Short mmCIF file of C-alpha atoms and ligand atoms in Angstrom, two decimals:
data_model
loop_
_atom_site.label_atom_id
_atom_site.label_comp_id
_atom_site.label_asym_id
_atom_site.label_seq_id
_atom_site.Cartn_x
_atom_site.Cartn_y
_atom_site.Cartn_z
CA MET D 23 -173.33 57.11 109.98
CA ILE D 24 -172.32 56.03 113.41
CA ASP D 25 -170.06 53.26 114.26
CA SER D 26 -169.85 50.98 117.17
CA PHE D 27 -167.89 53.21 119.37
CA GLY D 28 -170.31 55.89 118.81
CA ARG D 29 -168.07 57.92 116.33
CA ARG D 30 -170.09 59.93 113.74
CA ILE D 31 -168.61 59.57 110.27
CA THR D 32 -168.90 62.78 108.43
CA TYR D 33 -165.75 62.88 106.43
CA VAL D 34 -164.73 60.71 103.45
CA ARG D 35 -161.60 60.52 101.42
CA MET D 36 -162.15 59.25 97.95
CA SER D 37 -159.13 58.06 95.87
CA VAL D 38 -159.85 58.55 92.34
CA THR D 39 -156.91 56.90 90.78
CA ASP D 40 -154.15 54.76 92.15
CA ARG D 41 -151.85 56.24 89.54
CA CYS D 42 -149.26 58.88 90.02
CA ASP D 43 -146.85 60.93 87.86
CA LEU D 44 -144.40 60.78 90.75
CA ARG D 45 -142.74 57.89 92.87
CA CYS D 46 -142.03 59.41 96.46
CA ARG D 47 -139.66 56.89 98.04
CA TYR D 48 -141.63 56.67 101.27
CA CYS D 49 -144.89 56.08 99.42
CA MET D 50 -144.12 53.51 96.60
CA PRO D 51 -141.63 51.54 94.90
CA GLN D 52 -140.01 52.64 91.71
CA ASN D 53 -141.69 49.96 89.76
CA MET D 54 -145.18 50.16 91.36
CA LYS D 55 -147.85 48.05 89.76
CA PHE D 56 -151.07 49.97 89.13
CA LEU D 57 -154.54 48.54 88.85
CA PRO D 58 -155.97 47.55 85.65
CA ARG D 59 -158.24 50.42 84.52
CA ARG D 60 -161.33 48.27 84.34
CA GLU D 61 -161.19 47.75 88.12
CA VAL D 62 -161.23 51.34 88.85
CA MET D 63 -164.37 53.17 89.26
CA THR D 64 -165.71 55.39 86.61
CA LEU D 65 -166.32 58.92 87.19
CA GLU D 66 -169.92 58.50 87.28
CA GLU D 67 -169.73 55.66 90.01
CA ILE D 68 -167.44 57.93 92.12
CA ALA D 69 -170.09 60.81 91.69
CA ARG D 70 -172.86 58.49 92.47
CA LEU D 71 -171.22 57.15 95.56
CA ALA D 72 -170.19 60.73 96.75
CA GLU D 73 -174.04 61.58 96.48
CA LEU D 74 -174.88 58.51 98.42
CA PHE D 75 -172.54 59.52 101.04
CA VAL D 76 -173.76 63.04 101.24
CA GLY D 77 -177.39 61.27 101.56
CA ARG D 78 -176.17 59.64 104.66
CA GLY D 79 -174.80 62.54 106.58
CA VAL D 80 -171.19 63.07 105.04
CA ARG D 81 -170.39 66.81 105.19
CA ARG D 82 -166.72 66.83 103.75
CA ILE D 83 -165.21 65.00 100.78
CA ARG D 84 -161.55 65.01 99.89
CA LEU D 85 -160.36 63.68 96.43
CA THR D 86 -157.24 62.07 96.73
CA GLY D 87 -155.04 59.29 95.05
CA GLY D 88 -152.44 58.48 93.81
CA GLU D 89 -152.43 61.71 92.11
CA PRO D 90 -156.06 62.88 91.47
CA LEU D 91 -155.08 65.34 88.93
CA VAL D 92 -153.73 62.65 86.57
CA ARG D 93 -157.23 61.15 86.20
CA ARG D 94 -158.83 62.31 83.07
CA GLY D 95 -162.13 64.06 83.73
CA ILE D 96 -161.10 65.16 87.22
CA VAL D 97 -162.66 68.63 86.81
CA GLU D 98 -166.05 67.20 85.56
CA LEU D 99 -166.02 64.96 88.75
CA ALA D 100 -165.18 67.97 90.92
CA GLU D 101 -168.09 69.80 89.20
CA ALA D 102 -170.47 67.00 89.88
CA ILE D 103 -169.49 66.60 93.68
CA GLY D 104 -168.99 70.30 94.07
CA SER D 105 -172.58 70.98 92.90
CA LYS D 106 -173.53 69.40 96.20
CA VAL D 107 -171.59 72.13 98.29
CA GLY D 108 -174.25 73.83 100.17
CA SER D 109 -176.95 71.17 99.76
CA GLY D 110 -175.68 68.78 102.20
CA LEU D 111 -171.96 68.97 101.63
CA ASP D 112 -170.07 71.61 103.44
CA GLU D 113 -166.66 71.30 101.72
CA LEU D 114 -165.17 69.47 98.64
CA THR D 115 -161.38 69.48 99.10
CA LEU D 116 -158.26 67.80 97.36
CA THR D 117 -154.77 66.50 98.06
CA THR D 118 -152.26 66.91 95.20
CA ASN D 119 -148.56 66.78 94.60
CA GLY D 120 -149.25 70.02 92.71
CA THR D 121 -147.29 69.14 89.42
CA LEU D 122 -150.44 69.78 87.38
CA LEU D 123 -152.06 72.44 89.55
CA GLU D 124 -151.17 75.12 87.20
CA ARG D 125 -153.51 73.49 84.60
CA PHE D 126 -156.36 72.81 86.97
CA ALA D 127 -156.47 75.53 89.64
CA SER D 128 -159.06 77.80 88.28
CA SER D 129 -161.25 74.99 87.16
CA LEU D 130 -161.16 73.44 90.48
CA HIS D 131 -162.07 76.72 92.15
CA ALA D 132 -165.01 77.20 89.61
CA ALA D 133 -166.16 73.83 90.59
CA GLY D 134 -166.67 74.83 94.23
CA MET D 135 -163.41 73.88 95.88
CA ARG D 136 -161.94 76.58 98.32
CA ARG D 137 -158.97 74.79 100.00
CA ILE D 138 -156.53 72.21 98.78
CA ASN D 139 -153.49 70.35 100.35
CA VAL D 140 -150.19 70.34 98.34
CA SER D 141 -147.55 67.96 99.30
CA VAL D 142 -144.03 69.43 99.01
CA ASP D 143 -141.28 67.80 101.07
CA SER D 144 -138.44 69.91 100.02
CA PHE D 145 -137.70 73.31 98.37
CA CYS D 146 -134.28 72.10 97.22
CA PRO D 147 -134.82 71.00 93.55
CA ASP D 148 -132.29 68.27 93.85
CA ARG D 149 -133.69 67.04 96.93
CA PHE D 150 -137.06 67.03 95.72
CA ALA D 151 -136.14 65.18 92.59
CA HIS D 152 -134.47 62.57 94.86
CA ILE D 153 -137.40 62.11 97.23
CA THR D 154 -139.99 61.98 94.45
CA ARG D 155 -137.55 60.13 92.00
CA GLY D 156 -137.59 62.70 89.28
CA GLY D 157 -140.21 65.37 90.23
CA ASP D 158 -139.81 68.97 89.02
CA LEU D 159 -140.09 71.34 91.81
CA SER D 160 -140.64 74.42 89.41
CA ALA D 161 -143.84 72.70 88.10
CA VAL D 162 -145.14 72.54 91.73
CA LEU D 163 -144.13 76.11 92.51
CA ARG D 164 -145.98 77.42 89.29
CA GLY D 165 -149.11 75.13 90.51
CA LEU D 166 -148.93 76.81 94.09
CA GLU D 167 -148.80 80.22 92.41
CA ALA D 168 -151.79 79.34 90.22
CA ALA D 169 -153.84 78.08 93.13
CA ARG D 170 -153.19 81.33 95.08
CA ASN D 171 -154.28 83.36 92.06
CA ALA D 172 -157.15 81.30 91.48
CA GLY D 173 -158.46 81.84 95.14
CA LEU D 174 -157.75 78.46 96.70
CA ALA D 175 -156.43 78.32 100.28
CA ILE D 176 -153.47 76.07 100.47
CA LYS D 177 -152.23 73.84 103.26
CA ILE D 178 -148.66 72.33 102.63
CA ASN D 179 -148.09 68.58 103.70
CA MET D 180 -144.65 67.77 104.28
CA VAL D 181 -143.58 64.21 105.39
CA ALA D 182 -140.67 64.67 107.84
CA LEU D 183 -137.92 62.25 106.66
CA ALA D 184 -134.81 61.68 109.11
CA GLY D 185 -131.52 62.48 107.18
CA ILE D 186 -133.34 63.87 104.15
CA ASN D 187 -135.39 66.95 104.87
CA GLU D 188 -135.26 67.34 108.73
CA ASP D 189 -132.99 70.31 108.21
CA GLU D 190 -135.61 72.12 105.98
CA ILE D 191 -138.42 72.06 108.48
CA GLY D 192 -137.75 75.34 110.21
CA GLU D 193 -137.36 76.96 106.63
CA MET D 194 -140.58 75.44 105.78
CA VAL D 195 -142.31 76.84 108.73
CA ARG D 196 -140.98 80.35 107.91
CA TRP D 197 -141.91 80.03 104.23
CA CYS D 198 -145.44 78.96 105.01
CA ALA D 199 -145.71 81.86 107.53
CA GLY D 200 -144.62 84.40 104.68
CA GLN D 201 -147.01 82.91 102.18
CA GLY D 202 -150.08 82.45 104.66
CA HIS D 203 -150.26 78.72 104.18
CA ASP D 204 -151.11 76.28 106.98
CA LEU D 205 -148.58 73.56 107.26
CA THR D 206 -148.89 69.77 108.32
CA LEU D 207 -145.88 67.83 109.12
CA ILE D 208 -146.29 63.96 108.89
CA GLU D 209 -144.60 60.95 110.20
CA THR D 210 -143.74 58.25 107.75
CA MET D 211 -146.30 55.47 108.03
CA PRO D 212 -145.57 51.78 107.47
CA LEU D 213 -148.03 51.30 104.52
CA GLY D 214 -147.20 48.95 101.83
CA SER D 215 -143.61 47.67 100.81
CA ILE D 216 -141.04 49.98 99.61
CA GLU D 217 -137.37 49.30 98.63
CA GLU D 218 -136.07 50.85 101.92
CA ASP D 219 -136.46 50.33 105.48
CA ARG D 220 -138.81 53.07 106.60
CA THR D 221 -137.05 52.97 110.24
CA ASP D 222 -134.18 54.81 108.75
CA ARG D 223 -136.26 57.75 107.77
CA TYR D 224 -138.59 57.88 110.62
CA LEU D 225 -138.33 61.19 112.36
CA PRO D 226 -140.62 61.31 115.48
CA LEU D 227 -142.32 64.69 115.45
CA ASP D 228 -142.54 65.21 119.31
CA GLN D 229 -138.79 65.80 118.74
CA VAL D 230 -139.31 67.98 115.89
CA ARG D 231 -142.03 69.98 117.83
CA ARG D 232 -139.51 70.52 120.74
CA LEU D 233 -136.92 71.75 118.30
CA LEU D 234 -139.04 74.12 116.47
CA ALA D 235 -140.32 75.51 119.80
CA ARG D 236 -136.72 76.76 120.52
CA GLU D 237 -137.16 79.21 117.52
CA PHE D 238 -141.10 79.58 117.17
CA GLU D 239 -143.83 80.15 119.61
CA LEU D 240 -146.25 77.41 119.04
CA LEU D 241 -149.63 78.05 120.86
CA PRO D 242 -151.65 74.87 121.35
CA SER D 243 -154.81 75.05 119.10
CA VAL D 244 -158.20 74.04 120.28
CA ILE D 245 -158.93 72.97 116.77
CA ARG D 246 -159.64 69.34 116.24
CA THR D 247 -160.82 68.05 112.84
CA GLY D 248 -161.53 64.32 114.04
CA GLY D 249 -158.19 63.58 112.09
CA PRO D 250 -154.74 62.44 113.24
CA ALA D 251 -153.28 66.03 113.51
CA ARG D 252 -152.76 68.00 116.68
CA TYR D 253 -152.69 71.68 115.67
CA PHE D 254 -150.66 74.84 116.96
CA ASP D 255 -151.06 78.44 116.14
CA LEU D 256 -147.87 79.98 115.03
CA ALA D 257 -147.71 83.19 117.15
CA GLY D 258 -147.84 86.29 115.13
CA SER D 259 -148.29 84.66 111.74
CA GLY D 260 -151.95 83.71 111.50
CA ILE D 261 -150.99 80.17 110.25
CA ARG D 262 -151.52 76.85 111.94
CA ILE D 263 -149.09 73.98 112.20
CA GLY D 264 -150.36 70.47 112.39
CA PHE D 265 -148.34 67.40 113.57
CA ILE D 266 -149.66 64.03 112.24
CA THR D 267 -148.18 61.53 114.60
CA PRO D 268 -149.66 58.12 114.35
CA LEU D 269 -146.57 56.60 115.66
CA THR D 270 -145.88 58.61 118.69
CA ASP D 271 -149.53 59.34 119.58
CA ASN D 272 -152.92 57.87 119.17
CA PHE D 273 -155.56 59.82 117.55
CA CYS D 274 -158.26 57.29 116.90
CA ASP D 275 -160.93 58.08 119.73
CA GLY D 276 -162.39 61.10 117.63
CA CYS D 277 -161.81 59.51 114.15
CA ASN D 278 -164.67 60.72 111.96
CA ARG D 279 -163.71 59.39 108.57
CA ILE D 280 -163.58 56.46 106.15
CA ARG D 281 -161.58 55.99 103.00
CA VAL D 282 -162.55 54.82 99.69
CA SER D 283 -160.02 53.27 97.19
CA ALA D 284 -160.15 53.89 93.44
CA THR D 285 -161.94 50.53 93.18
CA GLY D 286 -164.67 51.23 95.54
CA THR D 287 -163.35 49.39 98.46
CA VAL D 288 -164.04 51.39 101.60
CA TYR D 289 -161.80 50.94 104.40
CA GLY D 290 -162.86 51.70 108.20
CA CYS D 291 -159.21 52.63 109.15
CA LEU D 292 -155.99 53.51 107.44
CA GLY D 293 -154.13 50.78 109.51
CA HIS D 294 -156.42 47.93 109.17
CA GLU D 295 -157.73 45.60 106.25
CA GLN D 296 -161.29 45.83 107.57
CA ASN D 297 -163.38 46.81 104.34
CA VAL D 298 -166.31 46.44 102.14
CA ASP D 299 -166.43 46.38 98.55
CA LEU D 300 -169.09 48.58 97.09
CA ARG D 301 -168.27 48.60 93.39
CA ASP D 302 -170.37 45.71 92.45
CA ALA D 303 -173.24 46.81 94.37
CA LEU D 304 -172.87 50.31 92.70
CA ARG D 305 -172.75 48.50 89.14
CA SER D 306 -175.94 46.62 89.76
CA GLY D 307 -177.54 49.89 90.81
CA GLY D 308 -178.63 48.54 94.22
CA ARG D 309 -178.96 51.49 96.68
CA GLU D 310 -179.97 49.19 99.50
CA GLU D 311 -177.16 46.94 98.98
CA VAL D 312 -174.69 49.75 99.24
CA ASP D 313 -176.41 50.94 102.40
CA SER D 314 -176.24 47.67 103.98
CA LEU D 315 -172.49 47.10 103.12
CA LEU D 316 -171.80 50.69 104.52
CA ASP D 317 -173.59 49.63 107.81
CA ARG D 318 -171.49 46.47 108.02
CA LEU D 319 -168.34 48.61 107.54
CA LEU D 320 -169.49 50.79 110.38
CA ALA D 321 -170.24 47.91 112.71
CA GLY D 322 -166.82 46.62 112.40
CA LYS D 323 -164.74 49.90 112.05
CA PRO D 324 -161.59 49.09 114.26
CA ARG D 325 -161.16 51.24 117.53
CA ARG D 326 -157.75 52.03 116.59
CA HIS D 327 -154.64 51.61 114.31
CA ASP D 328 -151.76 49.45 115.55
CA PHE D 329 -148.87 51.10 113.84
CA VAL D 330 -145.40 50.00 114.77
CA ILE D 331 -142.19 50.94 113.30
CA GLY D 332 -139.01 49.11 113.72
CA PRO D 333 -136.22 47.05 112.20
CA SER D 334 -138.38 43.92 112.05
CA ALA D 335 -141.77 45.26 111.92
CA ALA D 336 -143.63 44.43 108.72
CA PRO D 337 -145.81 47.19 107.08
CA ALA D 338 -149.07 47.38 109.26
CA VAL D 339 -150.98 46.60 105.94
CA ASP D 340 -149.98 45.73 102.58
CA ARG D 341 -151.62 48.53 100.64
CA HIS D 342 -149.76 51.56 99.92
CA MET D 343 -150.99 55.05 100.84
CA SER D 344 -151.69 55.79 97.21
CA VAL D 345 -154.38 53.12 97.19
CA THR D 346 -156.48 55.19 99.87
CA GLY D 347 -154.84 58.44 99.57
CA GLY D 348 -153.76 58.80 103.36
N1 SAM M 4 -150.42 62.33 95.40
C1 SAM M 4 -151.01 63.25 96.36
C2 SAM M 4 -150.02 63.82 97.14
O1 SAM M 4 -148.94 63.27 97.19
O2 SAM M 4 -150.50 64.86 97.85
C3 SAM M 4 -152.27 62.68 97.04
C4 SAM M 4 -152.12 61.28 97.74
S1 SAM M 4 -150.83 61.10 98.79
C5 SAM M 4 -150.79 59.34 99.12
C6 SAM M 4 -151.43 61.89 100.30
C7 SAM M 4 -150.37 62.17 101.40
O3 SAM M 4 -149.88 61.07 101.93
C8 SAM M 4 -149.18 63.02 100.81
O4 SAM M 4 -148.94 64.05 101.56
C9 SAM M 4 -148.08 62.12 101.15
O5 SAM M 4 -146.86 62.60 101.39
C10 SAM M 4 -148.57 61.25 102.19
N2 SAM M 4 -147.89 59.89 102.21
C11 SAM M 4 -147.71 59.01 101.30
N3 SAM M 4 -146.97 57.83 101.74
C12 SAM M 4 -146.87 57.96 103.10
C13 SAM M 4 -146.40 57.16 104.11
N4 SAM M 4 -146.03 56.07 103.95
N5 SAM M 4 -146.29 57.70 105.36
C14 SAM M 4 -146.91 59.04 105.66
N6 SAM M 4 -147.34 59.89 104.74
C15 SAM M 4 -147.31 59.37 103.45
FE1 SF4 M 5 -147.68 60.13 94.21
FE2 SF4 M 5 -148.40 61.40 96.40
FE3 SF4 M 5 -147.48 58.85 96.61
FE4 SF4 M 5 -145.89 60.90 96.12
S1 SF4 M 5 -147.11 60.62 98.00
S2 SF4 M 5 -145.84 58.85 94.98
S3 SF4 M 5 -147.05 62.28 94.72
S4 SF4 M 5 -149.36 59.36 95.52
#
């Protein structure tokens, strides 16, 4: 799959549910409205779509959400997609908030997963509960332990929030270095309405990087994953730190990905509405129709996002990150 700018699409992020057991303040409002279940793709439809993507040259699939581990049957889905690893698919991964990881880590490994991303914005239990509106940090810590014991490599995702967790970023770097986990720091993005003004929490990561550079030696890495992160090796630690800076940097030229919502709508860009809806084509069983819809998506995939954050700026798109999983 190649888009009109010559970018090869080899990576698909699939949201398996829009539901979540947490309510992170920067992600969704307290009373988030979730989709009626009948609109959400069945596990069979998701697996079939994944297979179609692999047939069209996709090498990496990430399951995400909402919280993917709250979807019943997630292990069976991981097994179905994981069976393609080595036969066209290079890697199946997952992004999770970690609350249910203790229960699922070893089954995910058995299904063929080798790496997962776990989102942890604070190691202070009260702060964690505040950010997630009630989340239990100890469950996430048990999940991380279980994942390590199961043999899963872990990357921590931390959204940098001004006035909330900015004082913990250095500590997070040290903790990740001690554990051998890579770390990705993320700028809060204007996706979907929430109660707060995101401007108040926006922390430019170039500023964070300059501060970290006073304490840590960050060596620019040649690694590019076709995604929004710029990577640095943390000298002497063996870990890598990524900075996802959609607002201070543009990262779209090498974009290699598309995103599928839980209802089967495929988006060409996180920051635009451009999409095609594959669910009906999948339900009527038409492979050709799915292929031609994907071709239409590729032809119109936007060149770049136009994120702006500021007091009067509306969200770039109405959909929350939980719809497409970031
Ligand atoms: N529930 C899982 C989790 O939290 O890891 C997977 C889905 S979540 C939408 C994926 C990632 O997006 C998480 O790391 C989360 O912190 C991040 N995220 C959610 N809303 C965001 C926003 N508005 N700006 C930046 N990152 C966001
Ligand atoms: Fe749920 Fe993940 Fe959004 Fe937090 S960031 S509310 S865990 S989907």
